[in-house]
Coordinates of C-alpha atoms and ligand atoms in Angstrom, one line a residue:
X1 CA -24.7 -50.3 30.5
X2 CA -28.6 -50.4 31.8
X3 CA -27.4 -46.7 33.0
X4 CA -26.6 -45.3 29.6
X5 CA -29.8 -47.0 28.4
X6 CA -31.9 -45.9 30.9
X7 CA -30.8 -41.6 30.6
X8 CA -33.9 -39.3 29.0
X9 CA -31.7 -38.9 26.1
X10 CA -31.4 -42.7 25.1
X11 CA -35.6 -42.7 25.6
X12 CA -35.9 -39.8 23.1
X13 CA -33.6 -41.4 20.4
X14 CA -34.9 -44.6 20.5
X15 CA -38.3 -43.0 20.0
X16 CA -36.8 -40.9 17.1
X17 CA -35.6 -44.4 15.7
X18 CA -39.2 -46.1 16.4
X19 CA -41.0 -42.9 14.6
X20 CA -38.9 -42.4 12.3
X21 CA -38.8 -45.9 10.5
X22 CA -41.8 -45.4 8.7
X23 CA -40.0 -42.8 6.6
X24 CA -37.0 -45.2 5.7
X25 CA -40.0 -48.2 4.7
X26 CA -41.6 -45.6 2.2
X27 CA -39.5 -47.1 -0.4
X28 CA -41.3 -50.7 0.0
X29 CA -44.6 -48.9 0.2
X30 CA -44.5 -46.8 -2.5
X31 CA -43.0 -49.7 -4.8
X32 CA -44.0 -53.0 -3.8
X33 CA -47.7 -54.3 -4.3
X34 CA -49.5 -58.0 -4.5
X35 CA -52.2 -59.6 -7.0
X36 CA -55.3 -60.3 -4.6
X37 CA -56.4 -63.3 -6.3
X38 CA -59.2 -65.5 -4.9
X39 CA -59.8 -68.7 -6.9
X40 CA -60.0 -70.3 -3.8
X41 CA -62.9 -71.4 -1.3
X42 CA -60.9 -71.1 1.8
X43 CA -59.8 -67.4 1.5
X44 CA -59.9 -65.1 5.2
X45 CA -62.7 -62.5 5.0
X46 CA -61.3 -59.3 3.2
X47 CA -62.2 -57.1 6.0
X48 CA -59.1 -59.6 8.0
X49 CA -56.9 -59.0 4.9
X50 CA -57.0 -55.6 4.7
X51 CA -56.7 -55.0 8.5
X52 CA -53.7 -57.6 8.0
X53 CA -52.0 -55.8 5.1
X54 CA -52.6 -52.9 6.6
X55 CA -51.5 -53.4 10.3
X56 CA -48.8 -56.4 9.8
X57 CA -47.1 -55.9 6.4
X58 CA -45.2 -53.0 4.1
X59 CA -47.3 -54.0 1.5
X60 CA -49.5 -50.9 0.1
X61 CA -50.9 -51.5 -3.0
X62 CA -53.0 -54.2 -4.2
X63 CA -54.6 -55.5 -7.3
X64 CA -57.4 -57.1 -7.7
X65 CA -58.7 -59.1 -10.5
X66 CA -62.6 -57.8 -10.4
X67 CA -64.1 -55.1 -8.7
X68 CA -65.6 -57.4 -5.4
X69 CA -68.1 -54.8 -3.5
X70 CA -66.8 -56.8 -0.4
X71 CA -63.5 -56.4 -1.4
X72 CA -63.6 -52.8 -2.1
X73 CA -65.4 -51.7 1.0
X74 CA -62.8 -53.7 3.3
X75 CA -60.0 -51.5 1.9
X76 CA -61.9 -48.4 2.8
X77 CA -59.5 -45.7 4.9
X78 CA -57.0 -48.3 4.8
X79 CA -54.9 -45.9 3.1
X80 CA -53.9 -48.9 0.6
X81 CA -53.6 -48.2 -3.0
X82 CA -56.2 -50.7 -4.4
X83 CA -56.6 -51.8 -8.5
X84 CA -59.4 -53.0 -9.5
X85 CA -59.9 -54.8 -13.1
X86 CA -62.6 -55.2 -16.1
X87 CA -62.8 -58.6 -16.2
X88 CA -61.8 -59.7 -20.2
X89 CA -65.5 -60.5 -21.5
X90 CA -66.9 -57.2 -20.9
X91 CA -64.4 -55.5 -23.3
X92 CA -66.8 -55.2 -26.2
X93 CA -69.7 -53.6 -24.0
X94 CA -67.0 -51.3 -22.7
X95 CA -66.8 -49.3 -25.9
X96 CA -70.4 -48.1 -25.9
X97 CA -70.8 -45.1 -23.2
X98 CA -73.9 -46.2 -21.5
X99 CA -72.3 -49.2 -20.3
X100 CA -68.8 -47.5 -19.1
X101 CA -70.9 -45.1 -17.5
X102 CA -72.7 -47.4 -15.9
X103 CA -69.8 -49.3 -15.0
X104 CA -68.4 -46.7 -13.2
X105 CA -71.5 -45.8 -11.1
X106 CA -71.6 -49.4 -9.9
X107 CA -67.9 -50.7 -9.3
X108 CA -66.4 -47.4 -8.6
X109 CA -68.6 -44.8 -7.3
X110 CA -69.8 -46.3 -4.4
X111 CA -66.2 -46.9 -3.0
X112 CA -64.5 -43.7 -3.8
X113 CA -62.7 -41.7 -1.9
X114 CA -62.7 -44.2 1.3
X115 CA -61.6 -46.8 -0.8
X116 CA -58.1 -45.8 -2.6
X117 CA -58.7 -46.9 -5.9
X118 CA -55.6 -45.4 -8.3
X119 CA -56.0 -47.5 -11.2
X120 CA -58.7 -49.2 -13.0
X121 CA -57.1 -52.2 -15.7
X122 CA -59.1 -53.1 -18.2
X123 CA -59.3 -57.1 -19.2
X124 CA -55.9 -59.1 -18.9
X125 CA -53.2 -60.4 -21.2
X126 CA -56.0 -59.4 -23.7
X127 CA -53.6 -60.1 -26.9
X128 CA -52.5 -63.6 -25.6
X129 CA -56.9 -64.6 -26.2
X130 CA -56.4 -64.3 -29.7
X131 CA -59.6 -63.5 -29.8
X132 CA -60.1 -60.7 -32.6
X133 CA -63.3 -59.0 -31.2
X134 CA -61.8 -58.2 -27.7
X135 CA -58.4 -57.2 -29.2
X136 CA -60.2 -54.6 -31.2
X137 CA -61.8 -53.6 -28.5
X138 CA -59.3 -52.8 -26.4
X139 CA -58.7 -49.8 -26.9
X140 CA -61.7 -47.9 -27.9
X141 CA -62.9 -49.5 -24.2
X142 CA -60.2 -47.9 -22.4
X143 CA -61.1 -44.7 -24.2
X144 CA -64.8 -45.1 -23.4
X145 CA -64.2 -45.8 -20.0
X146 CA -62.0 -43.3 -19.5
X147 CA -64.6 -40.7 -20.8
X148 CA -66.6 -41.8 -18.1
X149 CA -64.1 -40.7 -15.0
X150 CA -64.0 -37.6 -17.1
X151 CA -67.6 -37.1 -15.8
X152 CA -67.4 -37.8 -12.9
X153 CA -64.2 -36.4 -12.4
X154 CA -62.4 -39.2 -11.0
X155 CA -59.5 -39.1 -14.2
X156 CA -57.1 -37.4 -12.1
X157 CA -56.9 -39.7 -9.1
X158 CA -57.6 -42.9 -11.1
X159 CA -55.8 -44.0 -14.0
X160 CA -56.7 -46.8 -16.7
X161 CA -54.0 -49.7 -18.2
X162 CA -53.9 -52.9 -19.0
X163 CA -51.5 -55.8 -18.8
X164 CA -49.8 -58.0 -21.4
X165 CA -48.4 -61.3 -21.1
X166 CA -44.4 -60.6 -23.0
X167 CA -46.3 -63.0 -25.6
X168 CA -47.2 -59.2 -27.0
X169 CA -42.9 -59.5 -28.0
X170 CA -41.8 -61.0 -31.7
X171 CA -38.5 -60.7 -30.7
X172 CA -36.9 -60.5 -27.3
X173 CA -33.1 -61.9 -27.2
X174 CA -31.0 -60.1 -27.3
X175 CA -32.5 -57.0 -25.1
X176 CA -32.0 -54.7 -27.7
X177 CA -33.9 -56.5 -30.8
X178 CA -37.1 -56.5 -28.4
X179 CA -40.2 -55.7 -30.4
X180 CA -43.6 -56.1 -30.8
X181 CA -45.4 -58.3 -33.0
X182 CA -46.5 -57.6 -36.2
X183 CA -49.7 -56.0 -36.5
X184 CA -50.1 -56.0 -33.5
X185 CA -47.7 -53.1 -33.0
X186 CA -49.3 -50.4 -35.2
X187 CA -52.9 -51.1 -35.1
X188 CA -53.4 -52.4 -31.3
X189 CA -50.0 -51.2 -29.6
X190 CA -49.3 -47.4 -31.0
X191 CA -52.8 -46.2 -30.4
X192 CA -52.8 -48.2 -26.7
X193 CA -49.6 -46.0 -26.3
X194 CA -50.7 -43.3 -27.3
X195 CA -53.3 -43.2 -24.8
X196 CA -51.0 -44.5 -22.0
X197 CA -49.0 -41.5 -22.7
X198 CA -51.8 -38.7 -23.0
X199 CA -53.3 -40.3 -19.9
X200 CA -50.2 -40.4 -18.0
X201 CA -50.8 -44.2 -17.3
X202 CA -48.4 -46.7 -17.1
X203 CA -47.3 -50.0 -20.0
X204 CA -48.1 -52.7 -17.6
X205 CA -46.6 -56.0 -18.3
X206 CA -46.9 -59.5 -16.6
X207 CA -43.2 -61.0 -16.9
X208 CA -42.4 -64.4 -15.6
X209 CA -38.8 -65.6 -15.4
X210 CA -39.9 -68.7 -14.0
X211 CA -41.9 -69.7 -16.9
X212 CA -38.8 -68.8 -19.3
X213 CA -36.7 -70.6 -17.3
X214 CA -35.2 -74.2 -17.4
X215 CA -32.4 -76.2 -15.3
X216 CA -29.8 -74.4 -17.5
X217 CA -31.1 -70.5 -16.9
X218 CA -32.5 -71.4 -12.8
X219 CA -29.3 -69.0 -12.1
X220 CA -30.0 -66.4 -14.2
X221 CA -33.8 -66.0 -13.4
X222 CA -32.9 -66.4 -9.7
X223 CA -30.5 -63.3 -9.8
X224 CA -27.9 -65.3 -8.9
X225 CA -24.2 -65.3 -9.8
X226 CA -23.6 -66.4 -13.6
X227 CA -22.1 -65.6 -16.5
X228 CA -25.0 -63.5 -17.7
X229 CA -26.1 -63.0 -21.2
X230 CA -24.4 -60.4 -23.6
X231 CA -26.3 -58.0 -26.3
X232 CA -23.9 -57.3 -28.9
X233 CA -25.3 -54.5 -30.1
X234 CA -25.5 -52.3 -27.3
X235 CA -22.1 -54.4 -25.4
X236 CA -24.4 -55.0 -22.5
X237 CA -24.1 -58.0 -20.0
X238 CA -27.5 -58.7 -18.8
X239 CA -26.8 -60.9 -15.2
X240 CA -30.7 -61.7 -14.6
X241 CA -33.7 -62.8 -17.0
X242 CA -35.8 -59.6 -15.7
X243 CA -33.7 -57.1 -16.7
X244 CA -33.2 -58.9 -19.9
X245 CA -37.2 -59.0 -20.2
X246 CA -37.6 -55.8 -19.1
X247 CA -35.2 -54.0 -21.6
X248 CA -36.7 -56.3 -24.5
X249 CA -39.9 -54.3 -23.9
X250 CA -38.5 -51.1 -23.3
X251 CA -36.6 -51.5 -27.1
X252 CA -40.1 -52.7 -28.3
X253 CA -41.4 -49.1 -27.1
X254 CA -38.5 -47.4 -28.4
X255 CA -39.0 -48.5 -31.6
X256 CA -42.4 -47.1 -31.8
X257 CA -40.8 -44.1 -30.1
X258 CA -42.6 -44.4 -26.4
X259 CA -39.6 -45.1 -24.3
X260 CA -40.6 -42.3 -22.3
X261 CA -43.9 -44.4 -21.0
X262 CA -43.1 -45.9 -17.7
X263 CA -43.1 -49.5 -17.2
X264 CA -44.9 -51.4 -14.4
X265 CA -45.0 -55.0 -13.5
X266 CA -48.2 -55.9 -12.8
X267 CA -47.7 -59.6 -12.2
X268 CA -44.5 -61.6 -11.5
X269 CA -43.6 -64.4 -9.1
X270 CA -42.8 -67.8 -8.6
X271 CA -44.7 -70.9 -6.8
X272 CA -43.5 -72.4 -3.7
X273 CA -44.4 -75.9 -4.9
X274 CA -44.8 -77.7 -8.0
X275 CA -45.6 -81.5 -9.6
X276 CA -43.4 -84.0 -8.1
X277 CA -40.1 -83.9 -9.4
X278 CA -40.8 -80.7 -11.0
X279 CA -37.2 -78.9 -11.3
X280 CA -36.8 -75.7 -9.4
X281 CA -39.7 -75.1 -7.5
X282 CA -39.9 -75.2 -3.6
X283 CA -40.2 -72.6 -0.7
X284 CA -36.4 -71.7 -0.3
X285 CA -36.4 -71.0 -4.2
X286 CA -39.7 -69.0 -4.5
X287 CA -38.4 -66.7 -1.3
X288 CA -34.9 -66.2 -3.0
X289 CA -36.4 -65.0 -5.9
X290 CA -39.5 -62.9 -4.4
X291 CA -36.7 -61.6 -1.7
X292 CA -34.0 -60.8 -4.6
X293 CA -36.5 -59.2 -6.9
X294 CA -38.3 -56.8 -4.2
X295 CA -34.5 -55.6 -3.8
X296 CA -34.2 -55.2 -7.2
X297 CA -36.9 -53.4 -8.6
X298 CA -36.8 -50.7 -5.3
X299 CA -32.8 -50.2 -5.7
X300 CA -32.6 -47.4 -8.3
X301 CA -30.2 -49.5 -9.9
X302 CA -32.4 -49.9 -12.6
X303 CA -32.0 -52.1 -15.7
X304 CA -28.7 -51.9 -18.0
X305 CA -31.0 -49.8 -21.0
X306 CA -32.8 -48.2 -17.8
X307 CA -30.4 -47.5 -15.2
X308 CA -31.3 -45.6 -12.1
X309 CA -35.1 -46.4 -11.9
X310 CA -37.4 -48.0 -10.0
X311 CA -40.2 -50.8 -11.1
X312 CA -43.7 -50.1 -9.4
X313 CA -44.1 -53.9 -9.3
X314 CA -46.8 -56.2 -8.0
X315 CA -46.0 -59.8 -6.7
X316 CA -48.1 -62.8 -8.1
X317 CA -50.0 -63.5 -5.4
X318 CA -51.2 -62.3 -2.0
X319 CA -52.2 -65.9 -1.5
X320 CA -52.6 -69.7 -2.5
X321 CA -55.3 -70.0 -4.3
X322 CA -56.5 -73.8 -4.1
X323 CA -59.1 -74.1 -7.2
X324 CA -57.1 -72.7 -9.4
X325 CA -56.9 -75.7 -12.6
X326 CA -53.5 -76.5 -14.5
X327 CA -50.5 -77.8 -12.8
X328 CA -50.1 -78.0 -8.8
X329 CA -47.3 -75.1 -9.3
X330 CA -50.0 -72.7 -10.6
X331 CA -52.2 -73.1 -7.1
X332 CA -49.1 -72.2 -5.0
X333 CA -47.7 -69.0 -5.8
X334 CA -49.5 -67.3 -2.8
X335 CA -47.2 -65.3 -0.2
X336 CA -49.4 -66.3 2.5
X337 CA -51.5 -69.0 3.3
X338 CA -55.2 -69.0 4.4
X339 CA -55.0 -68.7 7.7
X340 CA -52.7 -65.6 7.2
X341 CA -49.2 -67.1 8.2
X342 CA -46.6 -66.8 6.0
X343 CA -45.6 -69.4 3.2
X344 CA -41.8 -68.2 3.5
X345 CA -40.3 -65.1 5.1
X346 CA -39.4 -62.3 2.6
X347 CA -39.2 -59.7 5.4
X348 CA -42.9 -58.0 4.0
X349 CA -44.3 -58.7 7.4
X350 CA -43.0 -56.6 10.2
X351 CA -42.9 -57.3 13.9
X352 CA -42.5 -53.3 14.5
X353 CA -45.6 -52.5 12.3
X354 CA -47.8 -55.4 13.9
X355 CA -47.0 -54.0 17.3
X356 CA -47.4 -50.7 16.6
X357 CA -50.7 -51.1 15.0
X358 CA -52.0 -52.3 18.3
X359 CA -51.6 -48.7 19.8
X360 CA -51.6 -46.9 16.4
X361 CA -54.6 -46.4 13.4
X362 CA -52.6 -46.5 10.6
X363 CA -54.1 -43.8 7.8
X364 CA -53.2 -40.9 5.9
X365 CA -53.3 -39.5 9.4
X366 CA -50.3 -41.1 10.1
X367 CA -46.8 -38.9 10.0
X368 CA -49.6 -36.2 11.7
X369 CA -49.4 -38.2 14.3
X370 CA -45.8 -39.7 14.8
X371 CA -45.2 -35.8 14.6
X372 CA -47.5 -34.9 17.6
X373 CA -45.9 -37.9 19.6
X374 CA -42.4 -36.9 18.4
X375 CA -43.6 -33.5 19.9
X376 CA -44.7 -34.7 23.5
X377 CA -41.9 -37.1 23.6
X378 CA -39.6 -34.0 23.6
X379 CA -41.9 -32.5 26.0
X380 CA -41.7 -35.2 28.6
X381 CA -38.2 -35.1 28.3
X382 CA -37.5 -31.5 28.6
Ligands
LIG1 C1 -27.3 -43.0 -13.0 O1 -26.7 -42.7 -11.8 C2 -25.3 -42.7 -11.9 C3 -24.7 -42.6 -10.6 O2 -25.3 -41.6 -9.8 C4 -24.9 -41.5 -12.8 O3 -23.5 -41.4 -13.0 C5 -25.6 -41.7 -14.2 O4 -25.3 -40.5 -15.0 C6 -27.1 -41.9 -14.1 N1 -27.6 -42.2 -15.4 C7 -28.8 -41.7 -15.8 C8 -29.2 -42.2 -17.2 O5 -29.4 -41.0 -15.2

């Protein structure tokens, strides 16, 4: 056996195998991204996260919920796809030039092109405020704002959205009676969509099964087996509460005739811990559904009123964030702790990729330079 394993050619395919694997995790890379949240006063420095994301993880995209100058320049030529957010209160200012412009020269600027930044949200959940100023703004901001990358030419590489809580939904069981609420839909949604869609920008939505859920439905918003849910109208069986969430907003946009915008999912998850005797909430739970959805979303399977697609999606949260107020649930939704080590294993953090990155800078560079190893590899073996 040790012979066979130990012949020129077994050396060259199992350095095909190890330089080729990047190519098979592009999937995860291109799909899969985490909320950088950091209510918490015991957080690693970002330079440490990014280097960690980076060097130890599939994970590369990120969303942040401001745009932290430390933050920003620790990302720099990490290759990571970073999104950065106008926090909710500046909305209003937003819609006057000046202050976009302004805006951009000191959160974006300074950090573009070494820092990756793809998207730029503006506010969060705005619609579930209630609060009529900001909701009228919304959308004049993003246009404002978006005037501004015109200028400085960044509109092509960065793109402007902004996430809803499925709050923004009247109407959501069955799948296909999804719509938006009244109002709401013609004089905040259609033009928001309409910009989406000239823009070439994503709907962004921040769906959480585990908040819809009780002890009846845990099986159905775990993706588990159960007897699923059936829409009469369009004599589908919906088999997990995502897809059922999912296609309630894609009949929403339908209705107003943007099925054709593409849907992200800019926040989902589930906590690791909750209250005590909280239903439903523990490690093994929050890495079933984490695990099941990361499958989900990059399988191409799709949803039964979207089949064959793929959910850009962003998992609610890169850590536990321990001053976050509410319920104990709410401070526990992290992936990792602070010290970096895992909360529970959902297969994001690769033993190949940490080693590697010991030998390796991991950039754009990369495939350059798994193709010039590839080369010698074949040389020395020749
Ligand atoms: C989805 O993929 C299946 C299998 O490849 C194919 O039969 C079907 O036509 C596709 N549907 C759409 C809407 O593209």
């Amino acid at each position: 056996m040790d012979k066979v394993f130990n012949t020129p050619l077994a050396h060259l395919l199992g350095a095909l195998l190890v330089l080729l694997a990047p190519i098979f995790l592009q999937g995860v890379e291109g799909t899969i991204g985490v909320n950088y949240g950091t209510v918490a006063d015991d957080l690693p420095p970002p330079v440490q996260v990014a280097s960690f994301l980076r060097d130890s993880t599939f994970i590369r995209r990120v969303r942040l919920f401001d745009a932290n100058p430390e933050i920003l320049k620790a990302f720099a030529r990490t290759g990571i796809s970073v999104t950065v957010n106008v926090p909710n209160d500046l909305i209003p200012q937003l819609t006057m030039l000046s202050f976009a412009q302004q805006w951009v020269e000191i959160n974006v600027l300074p950090y573009v092109p070494a820092t990756n930044i793809v998207r730029i949200l503006v506010g969060n959940e705005v619609i579930s405020t209630a609060n009529k100023l900001l909701i009228v703004s919304l959308v004049p901001a993003m246009e404002t704002l978006q005037a501004a990358l015109v200028e400085k030419s960044l509109d092509r590489h960065i793109r402007i959205s902004t996430p809803h809580f499925l709050g923004i939904l009247s109407n959501s069981s069955p799948p296909s009676t999804g719509k938006f609420r009244p109002g709401y839909d013609i004089h905040v949604l259609k033009p928001l969509l309409e910009f989406l869609r000239a823009t070439n920008s994503p709907f962004m939505i921040n769906p959480y099964p585990f908040f819809d859920s009780s002890d009846n439905t845990l099986d159905y918003a775990l993706f588990r087996p159960n007897p699923g849910v059936f829409d009469e109208t369009t004599q589908l069986t919906y088999t997990n509460m995502l897809d059922a969430q999912l296609d309630a907003v894609f009949s929403a946009l339908k209705l107003l005739d943007f099925e054709d915008i593409e849907i992200v999912i800019a926040e989902t998850g589930w906590p690791s811990r909750g209250d005590p005797g909280q239903a439903g909430v523990d490690t093994g739970i929050a890495a079933e559904y984490n695990k099941k959805l990361i499958q989900h979303v990059m399988s191409g399977i799709g949803t039964p009123l979207m089949p064959n697609r793929t959910f850009e999606t962003y998992i609610f949260a890169l850590f536990n964030e321990d001053l976050k107020p509410g319920p104990t649930c709410e401070r526990n939704f992290g992936l990792f702790k602070p010290d970096m080590t895992p909360v529970y294993d959902i297969g994001i953090v690769h033993p190949r990729v940490a080693n590697a990155a010991a030998n390796t800078d991991h950039s754009h560079t990369n495939s350059r330079t798994n193709l010039l190893l590839l080369l010698l590899v074949c040389l020395m073996c020749f």
